[in-house]
Amino acid sequence: MSDDVLLRATDVVKNFASRRKVNGIRTLNTAVAGVSLEVKRGETLGIVGESGCGKSTLARCLVQLLPVTSGSVEFNGVELTTLSRRKLRPHRRQMQLVFQDPYASLNPRRTVGDIVADPMRINKIGSDAEIASRVRQLFETVGLDPSSLRRYPHEFSGGQRQRIGIARSLSLNPSLVVADEPVSALDVSVQAQVLNLMTDLQDEFNLTYLFIAHDLGVVRHVSDRVGVMYLGEIVELGEAEALYETPLHPYTEALLSVVPELNDTDAPRRERIIISGDVPDPSDRPTGCSFHPRCPAATEICTSEKPAFVELRPGRFVACHHPRNTDSVASTN
Amino acid sequence: MRDLSVSFATRQGVVQAVDGLSFDVGAKEVLGIVGESGSGKSVAMYSMLGLVRDANVSISGSVRFEGREILGLSDTEMQSVRGGEIGMIFQDPMTALTPVYTVGWQIVEQLRAHNDMTKKQAYVRAAELLAEVGIPDPKSRVKHYPHEFSGGMRQRVVIAMALSCNPKLLIADEPTTALDVTTQAQILDLMGRLQATHGSSIVIITHDMGVIAEIAHRVVVMYAGRPAEIGPEVEVVRAARHPYTWGLLGAVPRADVKSRRLVTIPGNAVSPLDVPTGCAFAPRCQYRMEICDQRPALRGANDHVDACWLSDEQRLAIRSTATQRGAS
Ligand SMILES: Nc1ncnc2c1ncn2[C@@H]1O[C@H](COP(=O)(O)OP(=O)(O)OP(=O)(O)O)[C@@H](O)[C@H]1O
Ligand SMILES: Nc1ncnc2c1ncn2[C@@H]1O[C@H](COP(=O)(O)OP(=O)(O)OP(=O)(O)O)[C@@H](O)[C@H]1O
Ligand code: SF4
Ligand SMILES: [Mg+2]
Ligand SMILES: [Mg+2]
C-alpha cells in the first residue's frame, strides 16, 4: 500500500436482514453494496448521497463499529476486518467518529469535561492531572471556555455541543476523523462556525477527514475529493472541483442540477434535471445499473448489465454505461 | 399583516416570539419567510391562523385577508377559512395526515367539509387531485394508508389536500426541509406549477436561502421575532442591506461555485426570553454603533426595507471593502 493512503476499502459489503419477505424467506437489505475507496493522508474525502443510501453504514463499517459482511478494510497497511477485538483496539483509537446529532451523542448525565476525558481514561492515557490539563487545552482548541467543564450537555447550544463532540473525538490524537453529518442539525450561521473550526483543526493537527453529508454545498466546501453514493454504491468519485463542474454520472448530474442556487450572479442557471420516482428499496435492488429505473440516459444494456466502476480519467471513477459530459472532460484534460 | 406580536408567558419569563411583524402578500405572489431556528416564523403563521393552542399566549396586531380581519375570529369561523380559502402544508406531512384512515378518506372529508358534494363525487375528485400532484395510479392509491407512501409522496398528498378547496392563499411551513434534494426538487417544481395553474398566492417558510431564491418573488428575513429586511428576492439576494442578511448569505457553503472561507456570525442566537431592547442583532453585529441601543424602524426605498441604523453611505463603504458575499 502506497504511503500516502491511510485507509483503503475494497469491495465492502454490508447486509442487514430486511423486513421484506419473498416466499416466506427474509430478503437481505444490502446497505453497502461493494464499495471500494482510498482515503489519502491529510485529505478530506467527502461522501455525499441521499437519505438511506448507506453513508452511515459505510462509515461504521470502515471504523469497525459494524462487522463487514465481506470485503477488506486496510488502515495504515493493516487489514482490520480479521483482527480480534484486542488487536483492533490500538487501531480504533486512531479513527474517531463525530456524529450528526449533538443532542443524542453526548451522555446527558455526565459533565462535558468528563465526556471529553472519558476516551483518555478508558484507554488509560496519562495521569489524572495530565488528562485534566489536556481537557482544558482541548476546550480552548475548539473555542469553548474551559471554565464550563463542569456543566452538562443540555446547558449548551447545538453548535457548542458539536464542539464538545469534536473535542472528544480529538482527545486520543487520532489520525482519521470520520464525521457523519456533523453540521446537518445546525443553523447556517452556526454550521459555518463549526465548518471553519474543522478546517482549522485539520491544518493544525494534520488530520485526515472522511466527511459524510447529504448537503452538496457543505461537501464541496470541505472536500478535496468526493464520492457520490446511490443505493449502497459509490457511483462516481473524483477531485471535488472537477466532479462538481463536470459530473459524469447521470445521478450526480441530476443531483447537482436541482440544488437550490442563490442566483446572485448573472451566470445562467444549470438546466434542472428532475428525476422522477423514489429511491428503490435496498432489499429489492434493480437489475443491471441500480440507477436505471430513474435514469434519463438509460438504455437496454443498463437494465441487464451492471456497469463497472472504472477510472475514466486519471483519478476520476464512474460506474455508468453512458457517462455524461465526456466531451468537456476530454477538452479540459 | 400589520404589527403582529406574539408572546408566551412562561415560568422563565415572557417569550417574545414575534415582535412587530408586518408584510403584504399580493395576489399570485410567492412570499418567502427566511430565518434561523427560533426566529418566530412558524409562530407568526400559526397565530395568524388561530392554530396556537396555548393558554399563555397573547397575540396583538391585525391580519386582513381580502380586506377581512381574521385575527381573533372564533374557532368555527376560522375553521371555515383554514382548509377553505387558506390551505396549509407542514414540514412533517404526518401532522396533516391521520395514520388510521386512507388518504382518500382524508381528502374526501376535507372536500365535503367545504363543498357540497356526494361521497362518490368527492372520491372521484380525490383521485383527480392525486393525479394532479403526480401520484401514479391514483385510483388505487386513494385506498392506501399514509404509511404506505414515501416521505415525498406523503408531502404530495398533503399538497393535494391543501389544494382540494382551491385556496387563494397557501401557507407552507418548511415543506421540503425533511426531504432529500431530488424529492425537494420534485415538490418545489410541483408547487411552482400548481401556483401557476391555480393562481394561488403562497407564503413559504424556510431556513434555506436557496429555496427562497428558487421559488419566492419577495422575501422577509426574520431575526429574533422581528423583520430584519423585506424586499424583492433578487434585490435581497444580490444587494442585501441588513448585516444579518449579509452574514446569512455568506455562511452558506455553495454547490454551484467554489466557496472561500465561510462568513460566520459571531456568538449564538439570542434567547427569546431576553431580546435586546435596541437592535436585536446588535450583540452579534460587527458594525454596531451607539445608536444601535435604540430600536431601528424598518426603512428604505418603498419595496425594499430593513431595520438597521447604518446609513446608505456606510453600507456602500462596507460593501466596497467587505468580503461578505452578501455584501459584495
Ligand atoms: N442496524 C440496521 N439494521 C437494519 N437495517 C439497517 C440498519 N442500519 C441501517 N439499515 C438500513 O441500511 C440502509 C442504509 O442506511 P444508512 O443509515 O447507512 O443510510 P444513510 O445514507 O446514512 O442515510 P441518512 O442520510 O438518512 O443518515 C437503509 O435502508 C437502512 O434502513
Ligand atoms: N407555546 C410556546 N410557549 C413558549 N414559547 C414558545 C411556544 N411556542 C414557540 N415558542 C418560542 O417562540 C420562538 C419562535 O418559535 P418558532 O417555532 O416560531 O420558530 P421558527 O422560526 O419556526 O423556528 P424553526 O426554524 O426551528 O421552526 C422560539 O423561541 C420558541 O421557543
Ligand atoms: S448505467 Fe445506464 S442507467 Fe445507470 S446511470 Fe448510466 S446511463 Fe443511467
Ligand atoms: Mg446517516
Ligand atoms: Mg418553524
Coordinates of C-alpha atoms in Angstrom, one line a residue, chain B residues 7-242:
Chain B
S7 CA -45.7 36.4 23.3
F8 CA -45.9 33.5 25.7
A9 CA -46.0 33.9 29.5
T10 CA -43.7 31.1 30.7
R11 CA -42.2 30.3 34.1
Q12 CA -38.9 31.6 33.0
G13 CA -40.4 34.9 31.9
V14 CA -42.1 36.3 28.8
V15 CA -41.0 34.8 25.5
Q16 CA -41.4 37.4 22.8
A17 CA -41.8 35.0 19.8
V18 CA -42.9 37.6 17.2
D19 CA -42.4 41.3 17.7
G20 CA -43.9 43.8 15.2
L21 CA -44.1 41.8 12.0
S22 CA -45.8 43.5 9.0
F23 CA -46.0 42.4 5.4
D24 CA -48.3 42.1 2.4
V25 CA -48.9 39.2 0.1
G26 CA -50.1 40.2 -3.3
A27 CA -52.4 38.1 -5.5
K28 CA -50.5 35.2 -7.1
E29 CA -47.4 36.2 -5.3
V30 CA -44.9 33.9 -3.6
L31 CA -43.6 35.4 -0.4
G32 CA -40.7 33.6 1.3
I33 CA -40.0 34.0 5.0
V34 CA -36.5 33.0 6.0
G35 CA -34.7 32.9 9.3
E36 CA -32.9 30.6 11.6
S37 CA -34.4 28.2 14.1
G38 CA -36.5 30.0 16.7
S39 CA -36.8 33.3 14.8
G40 CA -40.6 33.1 15.0
K41 CA -41.5 32.0 11.5
S42 CA -43.9 29.2 12.5
V43 CA -45.4 31.0 15.5
A44 CA -46.3 34.0 13.2
M45 CA -48.1 31.8 10.7
Y46 CA -49.9 29.7 13.3
S47 CA -51.1 32.6 15.3
M48 CA -52.5 34.3 12.3
L49 CA -54.5 31.1 11.6
G50 CA -55.6 30.6 15.2
L51 CA -53.5 27.4 15.5
V52 CA -51.6 28.4 18.6
R53 CA -53.2 26.3 21.3
D54 CA -51.5 27.7 24.4
A55 CA -53.5 29.4 27.2
N56 CA -50.5 31.6 28.0
V57 CA -50.2 33.2 24.5
S58 CA -51.1 36.8 23.8
I59 CA -51.4 38.0 20.3
S60 CA -51.8 41.5 19.0
G61 CA -51.9 43.3 15.7
S62 CA -54.0 42.8 12.6
V63 CA -54.2 40.3 9.8
R64 CA -56.5 41.1 6.9
F65 CA -57.4 38.5 4.3
E66 CA -59.1 40.1 1.3
G67 CA -60.0 43.0 3.5
R68 CA -61.5 41.0 6.3
E69 CA -59.9 40.9 9.7
I70 CA -59.1 37.2 10.6
L71 CA -57.1 37.7 13.8
G72 CA -59.5 36.9 16.7
L73 CA -62.1 35.0 14.6
S74 CA -64.0 32.3 16.6
D75 CA -62.8 28.7 16.2
T76 CA -65.7 27.8 13.9
E77 CA -65.3 30.9 11.7
M78 CA -61.6 30.2 11.5
Q79 CA -62.1 26.6 10.6
S80 CA -64.0 27.5 7.5
V81 CA -61.2 29.8 6.4
R82 CA -58.5 27.2 7.1
G83 CA -58.6 24.4 4.6
G84 CA -61.0 26.5 2.5
E85 CA -59.6 29.8 1.3
I86 CA -56.3 29.3 3.1
G87 CA -54.5 26.0 2.7
M88 CA -51.6 24.7 4.8
I89 CA -48.7 22.5 4.2
F90 CA -46.4 21.5 7.1
Q91 CA -42.8 20.3 7.3
D92 CA -43.9 16.9 8.6
P93 CA -46.7 15.6 6.4
M94 CA -47.8 13.3 9.2
T95 CA -49.1 16.3 11.2
A96 CA -51.7 16.8 8.5
L97 CA -52.5 13.1 7.9
T98 CA -54.1 10.7 10.3
P99 CA -52.4 7.3 10.2
V100 CA -55.6 5.3 10.7
Y101 CA -57.6 6.5 7.7
T102 CA -56.8 6.0 4.0
V103 CA -55.6 9.1 2.2
G104 CA -58.7 9.0 0.0
W105 CA -60.9 9.2 3.0
Q106 CA -59.0 12.2 4.4
I107 CA -59.2 14.1 1.2
V108 CA -62.9 13.3 0.9
E109 CA -63.6 14.6 4.4
Q110 CA -61.7 17.8 3.6
L111 CA -63.6 18.3 0.3
R112 CA -67.0 17.6 1.9
A113 CA -66.4 19.9 4.8
H114 CA -66.0 22.8 2.5
N115 CA -68.1 21.8 -0.6
D116 CA -71.5 20.5 -1.3
M117 CA -70.5 17.1 -2.7
T118 CA -71.6 13.5 -2.5
K119 CA -69.2 10.9 -1.3
K120 CA -68.9 9.5 -4.7
Q121 CA -68.1 12.8 -6.3
A122 CA -65.6 13.5 -3.6
Y123 CA -63.8 10.2 -4.2
V124 CA -63.6 11.0 -8.0
R125 CA -62.2 14.4 -7.2
A126 CA -59.7 13.0 -4.7
A127 CA -58.3 10.7 -7.3
E128 CA -58.0 13.6 -9.7
L129 CA -56.2 15.6 -7.1
L130 CA -53.7 12.8 -6.5
A131 CA -53.1 12.6 -10.2
E132 CA -52.5 16.3 -10.4
V133 CA -49.8 16.2 -7.8
G134 CA -48.1 13.4 -9.7
I135 CA -49.0 10.3 -7.7
P136 CA -49.0 7.3 -10.1
D137 CA -52.1 5.0 -10.2
P138 CA -54.3 7.5 -8.2
K139 CA -57.5 5.4 -8.4
S140 CA -56.0 2.6 -6.3
R141 CA -53.8 4.9 -4.3
V142 CA -56.8 6.6 -2.7
K143 CA -57.3 3.3 -0.8
H144 CA -53.9 3.3 0.7
Y145 CA -52.8 4.5 4.2
P146 CA -50.2 7.2 4.8
H147 CA -47.6 4.7 6.0
E148 CA -47.7 3.0 2.6
F149 CA -46.3 6.2 1.0
S150 CA -42.7 7.5 0.9
G151 CA -41.9 10.9 2.5
G152 CA -42.1 12.7 -0.8
M153 CA -45.3 11.0 -1.8
R154 CA -46.9 11.9 1.6
Q155 CA -46.0 15.6 1.1
R156 CA -47.7 15.3 -2.3
V157 CA -50.8 14.0 -0.6
V158 CA -50.8 16.9 1.8
I159 CA -50.4 19.3 -1.1
A160 CA -53.4 17.6 -2.8
M161 CA -55.4 18.1 0.4
A162 CA -54.3 21.7 0.7
L163 CA -55.4 22.3 -2.9
S164 CA -58.6 20.4 -2.6
C165 CA -60.7 23.6 -2.0
N166 CA -58.9 25.8 -4.4
P167 CA -57.4 28.1 -1.7
K168 CA -56.5 31.7 -2.6
L169 CA -53.5 31.5 -0.2
L170 CA -51.3 28.6 0.5
I171 CA -49.1 28.6 3.6
A172 CA -46.2 26.2 3.5
D173 CA -44.1 25.8 6.6
E174 CA -40.7 24.2 5.6
P175 CA -42.5 21.9 3.1
T176 CA -39.3 20.4 1.8
T177 CA -36.9 20.5 4.8
A178 CA -37.4 16.9 5.7
L179 CA -36.9 15.7 2.1
D180 CA -33.9 14.8 0.0
V181 CA -32.7 17.2 -2.6
T182 CA -34.1 15.3 -5.5
T183 CA -37.5 15.0 -3.8
Q184 CA -37.3 18.6 -2.7
A185 CA -36.9 19.5 -6.4
Q186 CA -39.9 17.5 -7.3
I187 CA -42.0 19.2 -4.7
L188 CA -40.8 22.8 -5.4
D189 CA -41.4 22.1 -9.1
L190 CA -44.9 20.9 -8.3
M191 CA -45.7 23.9 -6.1
G192 CA -44.5 26.2 -8.8
R193 CA -46.6 24.6 -11.5
L194 CA -49.7 24.4 -9.3
Q195 CA -49.3 28.0 -8.3
A196 CA -49.2 28.9 -12.0
T197 CA -52.3 26.9 -12.8
H198 CA -54.4 27.6 -9.7
G199 CA -53.2 31.2 -9.3
S200 CA -53.0 31.0 -5.6
S201 CA -50.6 33.1 -3.5
I202 CA -48.0 31.3 -1.5
V203 CA -46.3 32.1 1.8
I204 CA -43.3 29.7 2.1
I205 CA -41.3 29.4 5.3
T206 CA -37.8 28.1 5.1
H207 CA -34.4 28.5 6.6
D208 CA -32.8 27.9 3.2
M209 CA -31.9 31.0 1.2
G210 CA -31.5 28.7 -1.8
V211 CA -35.1 27.6 -1.6
I212 CA -36.2 31.3 -1.4
A213 CA -34.1 32.2 -4.5
E214 CA -35.7 29.3 -6.3
I215 CA -39.3 30.0 -5.7
A216 CA -40.1 33.3 -4.0
H217 CA -40.8 36.7 -5.5
R218 CA -40.3 38.6 -2.3
V219 CA -38.7 37.7 0.9
V220 CA -38.9 38.6 4.6
V221 CA -35.7 37.9 6.6
M222 CA -36.5 37.4 10.3
Y223 CA -34.3 37.7 13.3
A224 CA -35.4 37.2 16.9
G225 CA -39.1 37.6 16.0
R226 CA -38.6 40.8 14.1
P227 CA -38.3 41.5 10.4
A228 CA -34.7 42.4 9.6
E229 CA -35.2 43.0 5.9
I230 CA -38.1 42.8 3.4
G231 CA -37.7 43.1 -0.3
P232 CA -37.8 41.6 -3.8
E233 CA -36.0 38.3 -3.8
V234 CA -33.4 39.4 -6.5
E235 CA -32.6 42.5 -4.5
V236 CA -32.3 40.8 -1.2
V237 CA -30.0 38.1 -2.6
R238 CA -27.9 40.4 -4.7
A239 CA -27.9 43.6 -2.8
A240 CA -28.8 42.8 0.8
R241 CA -28.9 45.8 3.1
H242 CA -29.0 44.3 6.6

